[in-house]
Coordinates of N, CA and C in Angstrom, one line a residue:
M1251 N 0.9 -1.2 0.2 CA 0.1 0.0 0.0 C 0.9 1.3 -0.1
V1252 N 1.9 1.2 0.7 CA 2.8 2.4 0.9 C 3.5 2.7 -0.6
E1253 N 4.1 1.6 -1.3 CA 4.5 1.7 -2.5 C 3.5 2.3 -3.6
G1254 N 2.2 1.7 -3.6 CA 1.2 2.2 -4.3 C 0.7 3.7 -4.2
F1255 N 0.8 4.0 -2.8 CA 0.6 5.5 -2.6 C 1.5 6.4 -3.1
F1256 N 2.7 6.0 -2.9 CA 3.8 7.1 -3.3 C 3.9 7.1 -4.9
T1257 N 3.5 5.9 -5.7 CA 3.8 5.9 -6.9 C 2.8 6.2 -7.9
T1258 N 1.4 6.1 -7.4 CA 0.2 5.9 -8.4 C -0.8 7.0 -8.1
G1259 N -2.0 6.5 -7.8 CA -3.3 7.5 -7.7 C -3.2 8.5 -6.7
A1260 N -2.5 8.3 -5.4 CA -2.4 9.4 -4.5 C -1.8 10.5 -4.9
I1261 N -0.7 10.3 -5.5 CA 0.2 11.5 -6.0 C -0.6 12.2 -7.4
K1262 N -1.5 11.4 -7.9 CA -2.1 12.1 -9.1 C -3.3 13.0 -8.5
D1263 N -3.9 12.4 -7.5 CA -4.8 13.4 -6.7 C -4.1 14.5 -6.1
L1264 N -3.1 14.5 -5.6 CA -2.5 15.4 -4.7 C -2.1 16.6 -5.7
Y1265 N -1.5 16.3 -6.9 CA -0.7 17.3 -7.7 C -1.7 17.5 -9.0
G1266 N -2.7 16.8 -9.3 CA -3.6 17.0 -10.3 C -3.2 16.3 -11.6
D1267 N -2.0 16.4 -11.9 CA -1.4 15.7 -13.1 C -0.6 14.5 -12.7
F1268 N -0.3 13.7 -13.4 CA 0.8 12.7 -13.0 C 2.0 13.4 -12.6
K1269 N 2.5 13.2 -11.5 CA 3.7 13.6 -10.9 C 4.3 12.5 -10.0
I1270 N 5.5 12.2 -10.0 CA 6.1 11.4 -9.2 C 7.2 11.9 -8.3
T1271 N 7.1 11.6 -6.9 CA 8.1 12.1 -6.2 C 9.4 11.2 -6.0
T1272 N 10.5 11.8 -5.6 CA 11.7 11.0 -5.4 C 11.4 10.0 -4.4
C1273 N 10.7 10.4 -3.3 CA 10.3 9.3 -2.3 C 9.6 8.1 -3.0
G1274 N 8.7 8.4 -3.9 CA 8.0 7.2 -4.9 C 8.9 6.5 -5.3
R1275 N 9.9 6.8 -6.0 CA 10.9 6.1 -6.7 C 11.9 5.3 -5.8
C1276 N 12.2 5.9 -4.7 CA 12.8 5.3 -3.8 C 12.3 4.2 -3.0
V1277 N 10.8 4.3 -2.7 CA 10.1 3.3 -2.1 C 10.0 2.2 -3.0
S1278 N 9.6 2.4 -4.2 CA 9.5 1.4 -5.4 C 10.9 0.5 -5.5
A1279 N 12.1 1.3 -5.5 CA 13.3 0.4 -5.7 C 13.5 -0.2 -4.5
W1280 N 13.2 0.2 -3.3 CA 13.5 -0.4 -2.1 C 12.6 -1.7 -2.1
F1281 N 11.3 -1.6 -2.3 CA 10.5 -2.8 -2.4 C 10.7 -3.9 -3.3
I1282 N 11.6 -3.4 -4.6 CA 12.0 -4.6 -5.5 C 13.0 -5.2 -4.7
M1283 N 14.1 -4.6 -4.0 CA 15.2 -5.0 -3.6 C 14.7 -6.1 -2.5
L1284 N 13.7 -5.4 -1.6 CA 13.3 -6.4 -0.5 C 12.6 -7.6 -0.9
T1285 N 11.7 -7.5 -2.1 CA 11.0 -8.7 -2.5 C 12.2 -9.7 -3.1
Y1286 N 13.2 -9.2 -3.8 CA 14.2 -10.0 -4.4 C 15.0 -10.8 -3.2
I1287 N 15.2 -10.1 -2.0 CA 15.8 -10.7 -0.8 C 15.0 -11.9 -0.3
F1288 N 13.6 -11.5 -0.1 CA 12.7 -12.4 0.4 C 12.6 -13.7 -0.6
M1289 N 12.5 -13.4 -1.8 CA 12.5 -14.5 -2.7 C 13.7 -15.4 -2.8
L1290 N 14.9 -15.0 -2.6 CA 16.1 -15.8 -2.4 C 15.9 -16.4 -1.1
A1291 N 15.5 -15.9 0.1 CA 15.3 -16.5 1.3 C 14.2 -17.8 1.2
W1292 N 13.2 -17.6 0.6 CA 12.1 -18.6 0.3 C 12.7 -19.6 -0.6
L1293 N 13.5 -19.3 -1.3 CA 14.2 -20.4 -2.5 C 15.0 -21.3 -1.6
G1294 N 15.7 -20.5 -0.8 CA 16.5 -21.4 0.3 C 15.7 -22.4 1.2
V1295 N 14.6 -21.9 1.6 CA 13.8 -22.7 2.4 C 13.2 -23.8 1.6
T1296 N 13.0 -23.4 0.4 CA 12.5 -24.8 -0.5 C 13.5 -25.6 -0.7
A1297 N 14.7 -25.2 -1.0 CA 15.7 -26.2 -1.2 C 16.0 -27.0 0.1
F1298 N 15.8 -26.5 1.3 CA 16.3 -27.2 2.4 C 15.0 -28.1 2.9
T1299 N 13.8 -27.7 2.5 CA 12.6 -28.7 2.8 C 12.6 -29.8 1.7
S1300 N 13.4 -29.7 0.6 CA 13.2 -30.9 -0.4 C 14.2 -31.8 0.2
L1301 N 15.2 -31.6 0.9 CA 16.2 -32.6 1.7 C 15.3 -33.6 2.6
P1302 N 14.5 -33.2 3.5 CA 13.7 -34.3 4.3 C 12.8 -35.1 3.3
V1303 N 12.2 -34.3 2.4 CA 11.3 -35.0 1.6 C 12.1 -36.3 0.8
Y1304 N 13.2 -35.9 0.4 CA 14.0 -36.8 -0.4 C 14.4 -38.0 0.6
M1305 N 15.0 -37.7 1.7 CA 15.1 -38.8 2.6 C 14.1 -39.5 3.4
Y1306 N 12.8 -38.9 3.3 CA 11.7 -39.7 3.9 C 11.2 -40.6 2.7
F1307 N 11.5 -40.1 1.5 CA 10.8 -40.8 0.3 C 11.7 -42.1 0.2
N1308 N 13.0 -42.0 0.4 CA 13.8 -43.2 0.3 C 13.7 -44.1 1.5
L1309 N 13.3 -43.6 2.8 CA 13.0 -44.4 3.7 C 11.7 -45.1 3.5
W1310 N 10.7 -44.3 3.0 CA 9.4 -44.9 2.7 C 9.4 -46.1 1.5
T1311 N 10.3 -45.8 0.5 CA 10.5 -46.9 -0.4 C 11.2 -48.4 0.2
I1312 N 12.1 -48.0 1.2 CA 12.9 -49.2 1.8 C 11.8 -49.8 2.5
C1313 N 11.1 -49.1 3.4 CA 9.8 -49.8 4.0 C 9.0 -50.5 3.2
R1314 N 8.7 -49.9 2.0 CA 7.7 -50.7 1.2 C 8.4 -52.0 0.6
N1315 N 9.5 -51.7 0.1 CA 10.3 -52.8 -0.4 C 10.7 -53.9 0.6
A1316 N 10.8 -53.7 2.0 CA 11.0 -54.7 2.9 C 9.8 -55.4 3.2
T1317 N 8.6 -54.9 3.0 CA 7.4 -55.8 3.4 C 7.1 -56.6 2.1
I1318 N 7.6 -56.2 0.8 CA 7.2 -56.8 -0.3 C 8.2 -58.1 -0.3
V1319 N 9.5 -57.8 -0.2 CA 10.7 -59.0 -0.2 C 10.9 -59.4 1.2
D1320 N 10.5 -60.7 1.4 CA 10.7 -61.1 2.8 C 12.2 -61.7 2.8
G1321 N 12.7 -61.5 4.0 CA 14.2 -61.9 4.1 C 15.3 -61.1 3.5
A1322 N 14.9 -60.0 2.8 CA 16.0 -59.2 2.4 C 16.4 -58.0 3.4
N1323 N 17.7 -58.0 3.5 CA 18.2 -57.1 4.4 C 18.6 -55.7 3.8
L1324 N 17.7 -54.7 3.8 CA 17.9 -53.5 3.1 C 18.5 -52.7 4.2
C1325 N 19.5 -51.7 3.7 CA 20.0 -50.8 4.6 C 20.1 -49.4 4.1
L1326 N 19.9 -48.6 5.2 CA 19.9 -47.2 4.7 C 21.3 -46.5 5.5
D1327 N 22.2 -45.9 4.7 CA 23.2 -45.3 5.2 C 23.1 -43.9 5.5
L1328 N 23.2 -43.5 6.8 CA 22.8 -42.1 7.2 C 23.9 -41.3 6.8
R1329 N 25.0 -41.6 6.5 CA 26.2 -40.7 6.1 C 25.9 -40.1 4.8
Q1330 N 25.1 -40.5 3.9 CA 24.7 -40.0 2.7 C 23.9 -38.7 2.6
Y1331 N 23.2 -38.6 3.9 CA 22.4 -37.6 4.3 C 23.0 -36.4 4.9
G1332 N 24.2 -36.6 5.5 CA 24.9 -35.8 6.4 C 24.3 -35.7 7.8
I1333 N 23.5 -36.7 8.2 CA 23.2 -36.8 9.5 C 24.3 -37.1 10.6
V1334 N 25.0 -38.0 10.2 CA 26.2 -38.4 11.0 C 27.4 -38.2 10.2
T1335 N 28.5 -38.0 11.0 CA 29.9 -37.6 10.4 C 30.3 -38.8 9.4
I1336 N 31.2 -38.6 8.3 CA 31.6 -39.8 7.7 C 32.4 -41.0 8.3
G1337 N 33.1 -40.4 9.5 CA 34.0 -41.4 10.2 C 32.8 -42.4 11.0
E1338 N 31.8 -42.0 11.2 CA 30.9 -43.1 11.9 C 30.3 -43.8 10.9
E1339 N 30.0 -45.0 11.2 CA 29.2 -45.8 10.3 C 27.8 -46.3 11.0
K1340 N 26.8 -45.5 10.6 CA 25.5 -45.7 11.3 C 24.5 -46.2 10.0
K1341 N 24.0 -47.3 10.2 CA 23.1 -47.8 9.1 C 21.9 -48.3 9.9
V1342 N 20.6 -47.9 9.2 CA 19.4 -48.4 9.5 C 19.1 -49.6 8.7
C1343 N 18.8 -50.8 9.3 CA 18.8 -52.1 8.4 C 17.3 -52.5 8.8
T1344 N 16.8 -53.1 7.7 CA 15.2 -53.7 7.8 C 15.2 -54.9 8.6
A1345 N 16.3 -55.4 9.0 CA 16.3 -56.7 9.8 C 15.9 -56.4 11.4
S1346 N 16.2 -55.2 11.8 CA 16.2 -54.7 13.2 C 14.6 -54.5 13.5
E1347 N 14.5 -54.6 14.8 CA 12.9 -54.8 15.4 C 12.6 -53.0 15.2
S1348 N 13.4 -52.3 15.5 CA 13.1 -50.9 15.7 C 12.7 -50.3 14.2
F1349 N 13.1 -50.8 13.3 CA 12.9 -50.5 11.9 C 11.8 -51.0 11.3
I1350 N 11.3 -52.2 11.8 CA 10.1 -52.8 11.7 C 9.0 -52.0 12.1
K1351 N 9.2 -51.5 13.3 CA 8.3 -50.7 14.0 C 8.0 -49.4 13.6
M1352 N 9.0 -48.8 13.3 CA 9.0 -47.6 12.4 C 8.3 -47.6 11.2
C1353 N 8.4 -48.5 10.4 CA 7.8 -48.7 9.1 C 6.1 -48.9 9.3
D1354 N 5.8 -49.5 10.3 CA 4.6 -49.9 10.8 C 3.6 -48.6 11.3
S1355 N 4.4 -47.6 11.8 CA 4.0 -46.6 12.7 C 3.3 -45.5 11.7
N1356 N 2.3 -44.9 12.2 CA 1.5 -43.7 11.4 C 2.4 -42.6 11.4
E1357 N 3.4 -42.4 12.3 CA 4.1 -41.2 12.2 C 5.0 -40.9 11.2
L1358 N 5.5 -42.0 10.6 CA 6.4 -41.9 9.4 C 5.5 -41.4 8.3
N1359 N 4.4 -42.0 8.0 CA 3.8 -41.6 6.9 C 3.1 -40.2 7.1
M1360 N 2.8 -40.0 8.2 CA 2.4 -38.4 8.6 C 3.4 -37.4 8.5
T1361 N 4.6 -37.8 8.9 CA 5.8 -36.9 8.8 C 6.2 -36.6 7.4
F1362 N 6.1 -37.7 6.6 CA 6.3 -37.6 5.1 C 5.4 -36.9 4.5
H1363 N 4.0 -36.8 4.7 CA 3.0 -36.0 4.0 C 3.2 -34.6 4.5
L1364 N 3.6 -34.3 5.8 CA 3.8 -32.9 6.3 C 5.0 -32.2 5.6
F1365 N 6.2 -33.1 5.4 CA 7.1 -32.4 4.6 C 6.8 -32.2 3.1
I1366 N 6.0 -33.0 2.6 CA 5.6 -32.7 1.3 C 4.7 -31.4 1.3
V1367 N 3.9 -31.3 2.1 CA 3.0 -29.9 2.2 C 4.0 -28.7 2.5
A1368 N 4.9 -28.9 3.4 CA 5.8 -27.8 3.7 C 6.7 -27.3 2.3
L1369 N 7.0 -28.5 1.6 CA 7.7 -28.1 0.4 C 6.8 -27.5 -0.7
A1370 N 5.6 -27.9 -0.6 CA 4.6 -27.2 -1.7 C 4.4 -25.8 -1.3
G1371 N 4.2 -25.6 0.0 CA 4.1 -24.1 0.6 C 5.2 -23.5 0.3
A1372 N 6.3 -23.8 0.6 CA 7.6 -22.9 0.3 C 7.6 -22.7 -1.3
G1373 N 7.2 -23.8 -2.1 CA 7.4 -23.5 -3.6 C 6.2 -22.5 -3.9
A1374 N 5.3 -22.5 -3.4 CA 4.1 -21.7 -3.6 C 4.6 -20.2 -3.2
A1375 N 5.4 -20.0 -2.1 CA 5.7 -18.7 -1.6 C 6.9 -18.3 -2.6
V1376 N 7.7 -19.1 -3.4 CA 8.7 -18.7 -4.3 C 8.0 -18.2 -5.5
I1377 N 7.0 -18.8 -5.9 CA 6.1 -18.4 -7.1 C 5.4 -17.1 -6.8
A1378 N 4.8 -17.0 -5.6 CA 4.2 -15.7 -5.4 C 5.3 -14.5 -5.2
M1379 N 6.4 -14.8 -4.8 CA 7.5 -13.9 -4.8 C 7.9 -13.4 -6.3
V1380 N 8.1 -14.3 -7.0 CA 8.5 -14.2 -8.3 C 7.3 -13.3 -9.1
H1381 N 6.2 -13.6 -8.8 CA 5.1 -12.8 -9.6 C 5.0 -11.5 -8.8
Y1382 N 5.0 -11.2 -7.6 CA 5.1 -9.8 -7.0 C 6.2 -9.1 -7.6
L1383 N 7.6 -9.9 -7.8 CA 8.8 -9.2 -8.2 C 8.3 -8.7 -9.8
M1384 N 7.7 -9.4 -10.5 CA 7.2 -9.0 -11.9 C 6.4 -7.8 -11.8
V1385 N 5.4 -7.9 -10.9 CA 4.5 -6.7 -10.8 C 5.3 -5.5 -10.6
L1386 N 6.1 -5.6 -9.4 CA 6.9 -4.3 -9.2 C 7.8 -3.9 -10.1
S1387 N 8.3 -4.8 -11.0 CA 9.2 -4.3 -11.9 C 8.6 -3.5 -13.1
A1388 N 7.2 -4.2 -13.4 CA 6.4 -3.5 -14.3 C 6.0 -2.3 -13.9
N1389 N 5.6 -2.0 -12.6 CA 5.3 -0.9 -12.1 C 6.3 0.2 -12.0
W1390 N 7.6 -0.3 -11.8 CA 8.8 0.6 -11.9 C 9.0 1.1 -13.2
A1391 N 8.8 0.3 -14.2 CA 9.0 0.6 -15.7 C 7.8 1.6 -16.1
Y1392 N 6.7 1.5 -15.8 CA 5.5 2.3 -15.9 C 5.8 3.8 -15.3
V1393 N 6.2 3.7 -14.0 CA 6.7 5.0 -13.3 C 7.6 5.7 -14.1
K1394 N 8.7 5.1 -14.4 CA 10.0 5.6 -15.4 C 9.4 6.2 -16.5
D1395 N 8.6 5.4 -17.4 CA 8.2 6.0 -18.6 C 7.1 7.1 -18.3
A1396 N 6.4 6.9 -17.2 CA 5.3 8.2 -17.0 C 6.2 9.5 -16.6
C1397 N 7.2 9.3 -15.9 CA 8.1 10.6 -15.5 C 8.7 11.1 -17.0
R1398 N 9.1 10.4 -17.9 CA 9.7 10.7 -19.1 C 8.6 11.4 -20.0
M1399 N 7.4 10.9 -20.0 CA 6.3 11.5 -20.6 C 6.0 12.8 -20.1
Q1400 N 6.1 12.9 -18.6 CA 5.5 14.0 -18.1 C 6.6 15.2 -18.4
K1401 N 8.0 14.7 -18.3 CA 9.0 15.9 -18.8 C 8.7 16.3 -20.2
Y1402 N 8.5 15.4 -21.1 CA 8.1 15.7 -22.4 C 7.1 16.7 -22.5
E1403 N 5.8 16.3 -21.8 CA 4.7 17.2 -21.8 C 5.0 18.6 -21.2
D1404 N 5.8 18.7 -20.4 CA 6.2 19.9 -19.6 C 6.9 20.7 -20.7
I1405 N 7.8 20.2 -21.3 CA 8.7 20.9 -22.4 C 7.8 21.3 -23.8
K1406 N 6.9 20.5 -24.1 CA 6.1 20.7 -25.1 C 5.1 22.0 -24.6
S1407 N 4.6 21.9 -23.7 CA 3.7 23.0 -23.1 C 4.5 24.3 -23.0
K1408 N 5.7 24.3 -22.5 CA 6.6 25.5 -22.3 C 6.8 26.0 -24.0
E1409 N 7.1 25.1 -24.9 CA 7.3 25.7 -26.2 C 6.1 26.2 -26.9
E1410 N 4.9 25.5 -26.6 CA 3.7 26.1 -27.0 C 3.4 27.4 -26.6
Q1411 N 3.6 27.5 -25.3 CA 3.2 29.0 -24.6 C 4.2 30.0 -25.3
E1412 N 5.6 29.6 -25.4 CA 6.3 30.6 -26.0 C 6.2 31.0 -27.5
L1413 N 5.6 30.0 -28.2 CA 5.1 30.3 -29.7 C 3.9 31.1 -29.7
H1414 N 3.0 30.9 -28.6 CA 1.9 31.7 -28.4 C 2.2 32.9 -28.0
D1415 N 3.1 33.2 -27.2 CA 3.6 34.5 -26.8 C 4.2 35.4 -27.8
I1416 N 4.9 34.6 -28.9 CA 5.7 35.2 -29.8 C 4.6 35.7 -31.0
H1417 N 3.7 34.8 -31.1 CA 2.8 35.1 -32.1 C 1.8 36.2 -31.5
S1418 N 1.3 36.2 -30.2 CA 0.5 37.3 -29.6 C 1.3 38.8 -29.8
T1419 N 2.7 38.7 -29.6 CA 3.6 39.7 -29.7 C 3.6 40.5 -31.0
R1420 N 3.8 39.6 -31.9 CA 3.7 40.0 -33.4 C 2.5 40.4 -33.9
S1421 N 1.3 40.1 -33.3 CA 0.1 40.4 -33.7 C -0.1 41.8 -33.0
K1422 N 0.5 42.0 -31.9 CA 0.3 43.5 -31.2 C 1.1 44.4 -32.0
E1423 N 2.3 43.9 -32.5 CA 3.3 44.9 -33.3 C 2.5 45.2 -34.7
R1424 N 2.0 44.2 -35.3 CA 1.2 44.6 -36.5 C 0.0 45.4 -36.3
L1425 N -0.5 45.3 -35.2 CA -1.9 46.1 -35.0 C -1.4 47.5 -34.6
N1426 N -0.3 47.7 -34.0 CA 0.3 49.1 -33.7 C 0.9 49.7 -34.9
A1427 N 1.4 48.9 -35.8 CA 2.0 49.6 -37.2 C 0.8 49.9 -38.1
Y1428 N -0.5 49.4 -37.9 CA -1.4 49.7 -38.8 C -2.0 51.2 -38.2
T1429 N -1.9 51.3 -36.8 CA -2.6 52.4 -36.4 C -1.7 53.7 -36.2

């Protein structure tokens, strides 16, 4: 609302014609920069929420395969996700009792779906930020073009006034010459 107030209709009502203040330009540029920073932040959130989705998908796949293939000992190495250091060897294998309990619990399924929802929300926020950035950039271009057009109109009006003054002065001179 602040950006819209300083760059569009409120200024038009205040000055009568389209005029833009320096404050309006600065506010518009500041909002573009702020939106760009927020978009990069949400892009980072989206990237970091994709990692748990990938990890839970692999875990869910191992759980599903362990129930299909009896007797297979499938293992998930936690070092590949960066959860434990490379020097430690921590594996979660399907032969353990705790792994079977984890696969049968509702918490794994619920957590997987919640991470998917978080990823979708972060992705939607990135799309919204990109859209808002495009709108702000278009408004910036419109304001810049309108300022140039206003300068052109001012120069044109001054030239027309000068031509009118010159013409009226010559008309008075001619009228005085006849009398």
